[in-house]
Amino acid sequence: MAYSYPEKKIFLTKLLELFSFIFLLFFRIFRKKQTSRPKNILLIEPFQMGDVLSLTPLLNLLKEHFAEAKIFVLTKKSSGSILHFDSRVSEVFFADFPWSDYGFKKSKLQRWLSLWRSLQKLKSYHFDVGIDTRGDVRSQIVLNYLQCSSVIGYTNYLHSNIFLWGLLLDKKLKKSSEKHRYLWNIELLSLLGVQKLKLSLPSFVPDKSKPSSVFNNYIVLHIGGGWEYKRWQEKKWLSLIDFLLSKNKKVVVVGGEGERSVVEAIQEKSVISDNLVFKITSLEELISLINHTDLFVGLDSGPMNLAVCLNTPVLALFGPGDSEMWHPLSEGSSFIHKKELFGCSPCLQTICHFPLKNCMASIEVSEVINLIKL
């Protein structure tokens, strides 16, 4: 089932596209013409780390077909810093996107001014190709404002019920035949003449990834989640940890700085064991831990996508998210999603209709254990 947005949002999106096309007509007329071989390619992704990592399957394909081209990514800092560790990306640009950064202390006006200033600095790069894989009219507006010589993208927003006219696109696909985000991102490259559209993992290639000094063989548990209803119950994590320790498995529980309270709450209630370590990691340490683990167990999250892009075996627990779009594709991976029990799946994650008995709570510890190959 695809995401479904209200009719009002669909109408406003098309209205925004129409008015933006009229306003940006000047920029489109006087932009530089695209050369036959693009030299500067810009990928835009204003949302989460998983979204940014979903762009990495494009990198090798772009490098193979346009060896001389430089690849740039425009995103927000909290999501895109991970790309600093991948040398295939020439430069990562950060901007404050008012429609994707939540909880900011800046006023709306300050955020729009901040975005405008960021975009002004990027105009001098003279991008030959701008790529929007979301089918997002806001991203397409940004690429046109930057006067990319050619803007390519989808006219369908994330396989939802929102369809654009494609007024801001020079080359477009209406809708991908693929439902997984990594695969539909790749399909878009057909507009650039790329023919062998095959997913190759690992798709994220860090410059440096030193082996973890914690253990030689271990399982990583990532217990954080941005929205409370994406998280698995604390008592179930504790039960899983106890089971793994009883099987003499080494366990590393990880989380970012924003997940410190969740990690510490479980640490306080866990048994003390030489085989159990809790870590609040930096990005570099997270990459290293995941890149050398035997198995990553976690939620629908950025770190889960990092594990997939590193071709690490993953066991993913899905709740309100869309498993058709994000299920792990790395070798030896599996996932659990009880979407058949919830007619609201996948949800837009604005409100939970079953807060006392939600989709994450329906996942039992025994189901997770059955999928872990010990």
Tab-separated table of C-alpha atoms in Angstrom:
chain	number	residue	atom	x	y	z
A	1	MET	CA	0.000	0.000	0.000
A	2	ALA	CA	1.369	3.442	-0.941
A	3	TYR	CA	1.382	6.554	1.192
A	4	SER	CA	-1.879	8.479	0.866
A	5	TYR	CA	-2.043	12.240	1.307
A	6	PRO	CA	-5.189	14.391	1.693
A	7	GLU	CA	-6.680	16.101	-1.357
A	8	LYS	CA	-5.755	19.519	0.018
A	9	LYS	CA	-2.040	18.640	0.013
A	10	ILE	CA	-2.276	17.284	-3.530
A	11	PHE	CA	-3.945	20.498	-4.730
A	12	LEU	CA	-1.423	22.756	-2.968
A	13	THR	CA	1.502	20.744	-4.359
A	14	LYS	CA	0.300	21.190	-7.938
A	15	LEU	CA	-0.425	24.861	-7.309
A	16	LEU	CA	3.116	25.304	-6.000
A	17	GLU	CA	4.498	23.570	-9.084
A	18	LEU	CA	2.524	25.832	-11.450
A	19	PHE	CA	3.446	29.113	-9.744
A	20	SER	CA	7.073	28.020	-9.368
A	21	PHE	CA	7.287	27.213	-13.063
A	22	ILE	CA	6.077	30.721	-13.928
A	23	PHE	CA	8.401	32.370	-11.390
A	24	LEU	CA	11.446	30.311	-12.419
A	25	LEU	CA	10.900	30.650	-16.158
A	26	PHE	CA	13.600	33.341	-16.301
A	27	PHE	CA	16.110	31.003	-14.625
A	28	ARG	CA	15.258	28.190	-17.022
A	29	ILE	CA	15.576	30.357	-20.148
A	30	PHE	CA	18.958	31.843	-19.306
A	31	ARG	CA	20.677	28.840	-17.776
A	32	LYS	CA	23.725	27.279	-19.361
A	33	LYS	CA	23.024	24.569	-21.937
A	34	GLN	CA	23.951	21.042	-20.896
A	35	THR	CA	27.104	19.594	-22.381
A	36	SER	CA	26.980	16.117	-23.879
A	37	ARG	CA	29.046	14.769	-20.980
A	38	PRO	CA	28.076	16.213	-17.596
A	39	LYS	CA	30.985	17.377	-15.456
A	40	ASN	CA	29.132	18.489	-12.312
A	41	ILE	CA	26.233	16.339	-11.088
A	42	LEU	CA	24.134	17.432	-8.105
A	43	LEU	CA	21.971	15.015	-6.086
A	44	ILE	CA	19.469	16.605	-3.707
A	45	GLU	CA	17.966	14.887	-0.643
A	46	PRO	CA	16.623	17.152	2.130
A	47	PHE	CA	15.396	14.451	4.490
A	48	GLN	CA	16.809	11.708	6.723
A	49	MET	CA	20.064	9.739	6.779
A	50	GLY	CA	18.394	6.686	5.269
A	51	ASP	CA	17.175	8.823	2.364
A	52	VAL	CA	20.694	10.177	1.838
A	53	LEU	CA	22.233	6.700	1.957
A	54	SER	CA	19.687	5.508	-0.606
A	55	LEU	CA	21.505	7.747	-3.098
A	56	THR	CA	24.771	5.826	-2.725
A	57	PRO	CA	23.757	3.027	-5.179
A	58	LEU	CA	23.846	5.756	-7.861
A	59	LEU	CA	27.465	6.686	-7.239
A	60	ASN	CA	29.305	3.788	-8.880
A	61	LEU	CA	26.945	3.853	-11.866
A	62	LEU	CA	27.533	7.572	-12.346
A	63	LYS	CA	31.280	7.133	-11.970
A	64	GLU	CA	31.326	4.285	-14.485
A	65	HIS	CA	29.431	6.227	-17.136
A	66	PHE	CA	30.749	9.720	-16.436
A	67	ALA	CA	34.251	9.070	-15.153
A	68	GLU	CA	35.292	12.695	-15.427
A	69	ALA	CA	32.254	14.029	-13.570
A	70	LYS	CA	32.257	15.337	-10.033
A	71	ILE	CA	29.341	14.284	-7.852
A	72	PHE	CA	27.881	16.665	-5.279
A	73	VAL	CA	25.098	16.158	-2.734
A	74	LEU	CA	22.856	18.840	-1.241
A	75	THR	CA	21.223	17.812	2.023
A	76	LYS	CA	20.938	18.777	5.683
A	77	LYS	CA	23.847	18.394	8.068
A	78	SER	CA	22.245	15.935	10.474
A	79	SER	CA	21.689	13.503	7.587
A	80	GLY	CA	24.468	14.128	5.114
A	81	SER	CA	27.569	14.205	7.313
A	82	ILE	CA	27.865	10.452	6.730
A	83	LEU	CA	28.908	11.166	3.110
A	84	HIS	CA	32.097	12.885	4.255
A	85	PHE	CA	33.460	9.347	4.676
A	86	ASP	CA	32.847	8.417	1.016
A	87	SER	CA	35.494	9.759	-1.374
A	88	ARG	CA	33.281	9.241	-4.447
A	89	VAL	CA	31.356	12.345	-3.385
A	90	SER	CA	33.384	15.422	-4.327
A	91	GLU	CA	31.608	17.680	-1.852
A	92	VAL	CA	28.576	17.651	0.428
A	93	PHE	CA	26.625	20.906	0.719
A	94	PHE	CA	24.411	21.572	3.723
A	95	ALA	CA	21.312	23.730	3.883
A	96	ASP	CA	18.501	24.398	6.318
A	97	PHE	CA	15.427	23.066	4.535
A	98	PRO	CA	12.384	24.519	6.329
A	99	TRP	CA	10.175	21.620	5.210
A	100	SER	CA	12.403	18.826	6.502
A	101	ASP	CA	14.122	20.048	9.674
A	102	TYR	CA	11.849	19.769	12.674
A	103	GLY	CA	12.237	21.280	16.109
A	104	PHE	CA	14.447	24.128	14.934
A	105	LYS	CA	14.730	27.139	17.227
A	106	LYS	CA	14.995	29.514	14.270
A	107	SER	CA	11.902	31.338	13.075
A	108	LYS	CA	10.363	30.444	9.725
A	109	LEU	CA	11.756	33.615	8.180
A	110	GLN	CA	15.257	32.897	9.485
A	111	ARG	CA	15.149	29.402	8.052
A	112	TRP	CA	14.043	30.569	4.609
A	113	LEU	CA	16.756	33.241	4.608
A	114	SER	CA	19.307	30.632	5.648
A	115	LEU	CA	18.259	28.392	2.742
A	116	TRP	CA	18.424	31.311	0.283
A	117	ARG	CA	21.940	32.233	1.422
A	118	SER	CA	23.079	28.620	1.045
A	119	LEU	CA	21.688	28.413	-2.478
A	120	GLN	CA	23.293	31.699	-3.497
A	121	LYS	CA	26.715	30.239	-2.717
A	122	LEU	CA	26.039	27.183	-4.893
A	123	LYS	CA	25.145	29.027	-8.081
A	124	SER	CA	28.796	29.457	-8.999
A	125	TYR	CA	29.215	25.681	-9.403
A	126	HIS	CA	27.198	25.641	-12.657
A	127	PHE	CA	25.785	22.140	-12.232
A	128	ASP	CA	25.219	20.260	-15.484
A	129	VAL	CA	22.676	17.835	-14.066
A	130	GLY	CA	20.429	18.071	-11.011
A	131	ILE	CA	18.768	14.853	-9.824
A	132	ASP	CA	15.681	14.578	-7.607
A	133	THR	CA	14.830	10.956	-6.796
A	134	ARG	CA	11.858	11.744	-4.511
A	135	GLY	CA	9.533	13.330	-7.064
A	136	ASP	CA	9.440	16.329	-4.707
A	137	VAL	CA	8.392	19.659	-6.210
A	138	ARG	CA	10.366	21.526	-3.519
A	139	SER	CA	13.608	19.824	-4.506
A	140	GLN	CA	12.842	20.488	-8.158
A	141	ILE	CA	12.346	24.185	-7.391
A	142	VAL	CA	15.763	24.285	-5.706
A	143	LEU	CA	17.479	22.600	-8.679
A	144	ASN	CA	15.863	25.087	-11.077
A	145	TYR	CA	16.811	28.038	-8.906
A	146	LEU	CA	20.418	26.806	-9.017
A	147	GLN	CA	20.087	26.869	-12.831
A	148	CYS	CA	21.143	23.263	-13.308
A	149	SER	CA	21.513	22.792	-17.072
A	150	SER	CA	19.245	19.774	-16.908
A	151	VAL	CA	16.907	18.678	-14.119
A	152	ILE	CA	15.768	15.070	-14.014
A	153	GLY	CA	13.377	13.327	-11.673
A	154	TYR	CA	10.068	11.602	-11.082
A	155	THR	CA	6.662	13.222	-11.337
A	156	ASN	CA	5.308	10.872	-8.659
A	157	TYR	CA	6.166	11.661	-5.032
A	158	LEU	CA	7.521	8.578	-3.261
A	159	HIS	CA	4.993	6.173	-4.827
A	160	SER	CA	2.181	8.126	-3.140
A	161	ASN	CA	-1.025	9.604	-4.579
A	162	ILE	CA	0.762	12.880	-5.380
A	163	PHE	CA	1.543	13.315	-9.092
A	164	LEU	CA	3.188	16.379	-10.641
A	165	TRP	CA	2.968	17.648	-14.204
A	166	GLY	CA	6.744	17.680	-14.482
A	167	LEU	CA	6.869	21.362	-15.464
A	168	LEU	CA	10.193	21.828	-13.664
A	169	LEU	CA	11.856	18.751	-15.170
A	170	ASP	CA	13.790	18.506	-18.430
A	171	LYS	CA	13.771	14.715	-18.374
A	172	LYS	CA	11.260	12.780	-16.322
A	173	LEU	CA	9.794	9.439	-15.450
A	174	LYS	CA	6.223	9.320	-14.256
A	175	LYS	CA	6.611	6.515	-11.764
A	176	SER	CA	9.195	3.861	-11.089
A	177	SER	CA	8.389	0.231	-11.792
A	178	GLU	CA	10.352	-0.554	-8.622
A	179	LYS	CA	8.944	-0.113	-5.113
A	180	HIS	CA	12.210	-0.194	-3.195
A	181	ARG	CA	13.854	3.219	-2.801
A	182	TYR	CA	17.354	2.048	-3.769
A	183	LEU	CA	16.072	0.423	-6.952
A	184	TRP	CA	13.893	3.297	-8.103
A	185	ASN	CA	16.760	5.708	-7.508
A	186	ILE	CA	18.859	3.614	-9.896
A	187	GLU	CA	16.067	3.434	-12.494
A	188	LEU	CA	16.112	7.222	-12.813
A	189	LEU	CA	19.588	7.038	-14.359
A	190	SER	CA	18.031	5.627	-17.527
A	191	LEU	CA	17.275	9.272	-18.335
A	192	LEU	CA	21.050	9.847	-18.563
A	193	GLY	CA	21.572	6.920	-20.899
A	194	VAL	CA	22.745	4.485	-18.228
A	195	GLN	CA	21.600	1.033	-19.351
A	196	LYS	CA	22.925	-1.520	-16.873
A	197	LEU	CA	20.771	-0.528	-13.905
A	198	LYS	CA	21.892	-3.069	-11.331
A	199	LEU	CA	22.140	-2.636	-7.580
A	200	SER	CA	25.634	-3.357	-6.293
A	201	LEU	CA	26.374	-3.664	-2.574
A	202	PRO	CA	28.236	-2.347	-0.705
A	203	SER	CA	27.058	0.967	-2.113
A	204	PHE	CA	28.654	3.034	0.650
A	205	VAL	CA	32.445	2.864	0.499
A	206	PRO	CA	34.063	4.560	3.496
A	207	ASP	CA	37.640	5.755	3.116
A	208	LYS	CA	38.640	4.441	6.505
A	209	SER	CA	36.951	1.768	8.534
A	210	LYS	CA	39.204	0.380	11.213
A	211	PRO	CA	38.151	-2.896	12.846
A	212	SER	CA	36.382	-2.416	16.132
A	213	SER	CA	38.543	-2.745	19.210
A	214	VAL	CA	35.546	-3.860	21.283
A	215	PHE	CA	35.224	-7.528	20.238
A	216	ASN	CA	36.360	-9.782	17.418
A	217	ASN	CA	32.912	-11.224	16.691
A	218	TYR	CA	29.803	-9.435	17.859
A	219	ILE	CA	26.187	-8.472	17.159
A	220	VAL	CA	25.170	-4.824	16.967
A	221	LEU	CA	21.817	-3.770	18.409
A	222	HIS	CA	20.606	-0.312	17.426
A	223	ILE	CA	17.709	0.531	19.717
A	224	GLY	CA	16.976	4.148	18.832
A	225	GLY	CA	14.259	5.561	16.641
A	226	GLY	CA	13.228	9.101	15.774
A	227	TRP	CA	9.532	8.703	16.564
A	228	GLU	CA	8.447	6.984	19.764
A	229	TYR	CA	6.132	4.638	17.851
A	230	LYS	CA	9.020	3.438	15.696
A	231	ARG	CA	10.777	2.100	18.794
A	232	TRP	CA	10.581	-1.424	20.141
A	233	GLN	CA	9.616	-1.865	23.772
A	234	GLU	CA	12.388	-1.616	26.337
A	235	LYS	CA	11.487	-4.894	28.022
A	236	LYS	CA	11.774	-6.706	24.685
A	237	TRP	CA	15.243	-5.347	24.016
A	238	LEU	CA	16.240	-6.515	27.493
A	239	SER	CA	14.871	-9.992	26.808
A	240	LEU	CA	16.733	-10.176	23.502
A	241	ILE	CA	19.982	-9.079	25.148
A	242	ASP	CA	19.564	-11.709	27.878
A	243	PHE	CA	18.972	-14.400	25.255
A	244	LEU	CA	22.048	-13.460	23.213
A	245	LEU	CA	24.238	-13.398	26.323
A	246	SER	CA	22.900	-16.805	27.356
A	247	LYS	CA	24.181	-18.093	24.012
A	248	ASN	CA	27.593	-16.606	24.758
A	249	LYS	CA	27.216	-13.964	22.041
A	250	LYS	CA	29.045	-10.653	22.261
A	251	VAL	CA	26.660	-7.704	22.017
A	252	VAL	CA	27.297	-4.027	21.286
A	253	VAL	CA	24.295	-1.754	21.902
A	254	VAL	CA	24.670	1.510	19.989
A	255	GLY	CA	22.938	4.841	19.685
A	256	GLY	CA	23.651	8.400	18.675
A	257	GLU	CA	23.826	11.388	20.989
A	258	GLY	CA	20.130	12.041	20.436
A	259	GLU	CA	19.369	8.490	21.585
A	260	ARG	CA	21.446	8.649	24.751
A	261	SER	CA	18.466	8.534	27.129
A	262	VAL	CA	17.051	5.436	25.412
A	263	VAL	CA	20.407	3.636	25.502
A	264	GLU	CA	21.115	4.564	29.115
A	265	ALA	CA	17.661	3.443	30.257
A	266	ILE	CA	18.294	-0.047	28.898
A	267	GLN	CA	21.862	-0.100	30.176
A	268	GLU	CA	20.665	0.600	33.732
A	269	LYS	CA	18.367	-2.439	33.612
A	270	SER	CA	20.735	-4.835	31.851
A	271	VAL	CA	22.916	-7.434	33.515
A	272	ILE	CA	26.608	-6.651	33.842
A	273	SER	CA	28.611	-8.840	31.460
A	274	ASP	CA	32.008	-8.820	29.795
A	275	ASN	CA	30.182	-9.696	26.585
A	276	LEU	CA	27.925	-6.619	26.665
A	277	VAL	CA	28.964	-3.074	25.754
A	278	PHE	CA	26.877	0.088	25.398
A	279	LYS	CA	28.167	2.873	23.163
A	280	ILE	CA	27.086	6.370	22.201
A	281	THR	CA	28.933	6.541	18.912
A	282	SER	CA	30.335	9.115	16.568
A	283	LEU	CA	29.582	8.592	12.870
A	284	GLU	CA	33.083	7.233	12.273
A	285	GLU	CA	32.759	4.732	15.118
A	286	LEU	CA	29.271	3.725	13.996
A	287	ILE	CA	30.572	2.989	10.486
A	288	SER	CA	33.399	0.887	11.899
A	289	LEU	CA	31.191	-1.088	14.303
A	290	ILE	CA	28.584	-1.859	11.647
A	291	ASN	CA	31.135	-2.629	8.944
A	292	HIS	CA	32.724	-5.392	11.030
A	293	THR	CA	29.754	-6.892	12.846
A	294	ASP	CA	28.338	-10.365	12.207
A	295	LEU	CA	24.754	-9.069	12.372
A	296	PHE	CA	22.967	-5.755	12.757
A	297	VAL	CA	19.599	-5.853	14.565
A	298	GLY	CA	17.712	-2.588	14.543
A	299	LEU	CA	14.765	-0.472	13.599
A	300	ASP	CA	13.680	1.279	10.424
A	301	SER	CA	16.379	3.950	10.663
A	302	GLY	CA	19.478	5.595	9.228
A	303	PRO	CA	21.875	3.114	10.894
A	304	MET	CA	19.846	0.227	9.455
A	305	ASN	CA	20.329	1.702	5.979
A	306	LEU	CA	24.010	2.209	6.711
A	307	ALA	CA	24.295	-1.507	7.497
A	308	VAL	CA	22.537	-2.374	4.235
A	309	CYS	CA	24.787	-0.046	2.222
A	310	LEU	CA	27.829	-1.701	3.825
A	311	ASN	CA	26.356	-5.096	2.799
A	312	THR	CA	26.147	-6.192	6.424
A	313	PRO	CA	23.556	-8.855	7.376
A	314	VAL	CA	20.546	-7.059	8.861
A	315	LEU	CA	17.487	-8.036	10.863
A	316	ALA	CA	15.179	-5.013	10.677
A	317	LEU	CA	12.068	-4.383	12.771
A	318	PHE	CA	9.452	-2.336	10.922
A	319	GLY	CA	6.467	-0.560	12.428
A	320	PRO	CA	4.931	2.605	10.977
A	321	GLY	CA	7.385	2.777	8.074
A	322	ASP	CA	7.090	1.269	4.601
A	323	SER	CA	8.941	-2.057	4.401
A	324	GLU	CA	8.283	-2.360	0.666
A	325	MET	CA	10.300	0.812	0.226
A	326	TRP	CA	13.004	0.186	2.836
A	327	HIS	CA	13.400	-3.531	3.641
A	328	PRO	CA	17.084	-4.562	3.827
A	329	LEU	CA	18.611	-5.794	0.570
A	330	SER	CA	22.033	-6.749	1.917
A	331	GLU	CA	23.140	-10.367	1.778
A	332	GLY	CA	21.769	-12.594	4.545
A	333	SER	CA	19.205	-10.007	5.690
A	334	SER	CA	15.612	-10.329	6.844
A	335	PHE	CA	12.904	-8.195	8.402
A	336	ILE	CA	9.709	-8.338	10.435
A	337	HIS	CA	6.689	-6.186	9.668
A	338	LYS	CA	3.171	-6.870	10.951
A	339	LYS	CA	1.574	-4.514	8.465
A	340	GLU	CA	-1.233	-6.970	7.714
A	341	LEU	CA	-2.576	-6.338	11.232
A	342	PHE	CA	-2.796	-2.578	10.768
A	343	GLY	CA	-4.884	-0.953	8.057
A	344	CYS	CA	-3.096	2.345	8.660
A	345	SER	CA	0.230	0.946	7.371
A	346	PRO	CA	2.315	2.624	6.125
A	347	CYS	CA	1.483	5.725	8.140
A	348	LEU	CA	2.645	9.324	7.759
A	349	GLN	CA	3.994	9.252	11.333
A	350	THR	CA	2.066	12.261	12.561
A	351	ILE	CA	-0.241	10.421	14.968
A	352	CYS	CA	-0.597	6.809	16.114
A	353	HIS	CA	-4.121	5.406	15.905
A	354	PHE	CA	-3.256	2.475	18.205
A	355	PRO	CA	-0.910	3.973	20.843
A	356	LEU	CA	-1.596	1.268	23.432
A	357	LYS	CA	-1.174	-1.653	21.043
A	358	ASN	CA	0.816	-0.367	18.098
A	359	CYS	CA	2.590	-2.097	15.228
A	360	MET	CA	5.996	-2.202	16.946
A	361	ALA	CA	4.495	-3.702	20.095
A	362	SER	CA	3.071	-6.522	17.972
A	363	ILE	CA	6.597	-7.823	17.231
A	364	GLU	CA	7.497	-10.535	19.729
A	365	VAL	CA	10.961	-11.397	21.024
A	366	SER	CA	10.511	-15.009	19.906
A	367	GLU	CA	10.011	-13.868	16.307
A	368	VAL	CA	13.274	-11.950	16.384
A	369	ILE	CA	15.150	-14.837	17.974
A	370	ASN	CA	13.842	-17.246	15.323
A	371	LEU	CA	15.443	-15.115	12.595
A	372	ILE	CA	18.827	-14.837	14.269
A	373	LYS	CA	21.106	-17.565	12.993
A	374	LEU	CA	23.313	-18.510	15.953
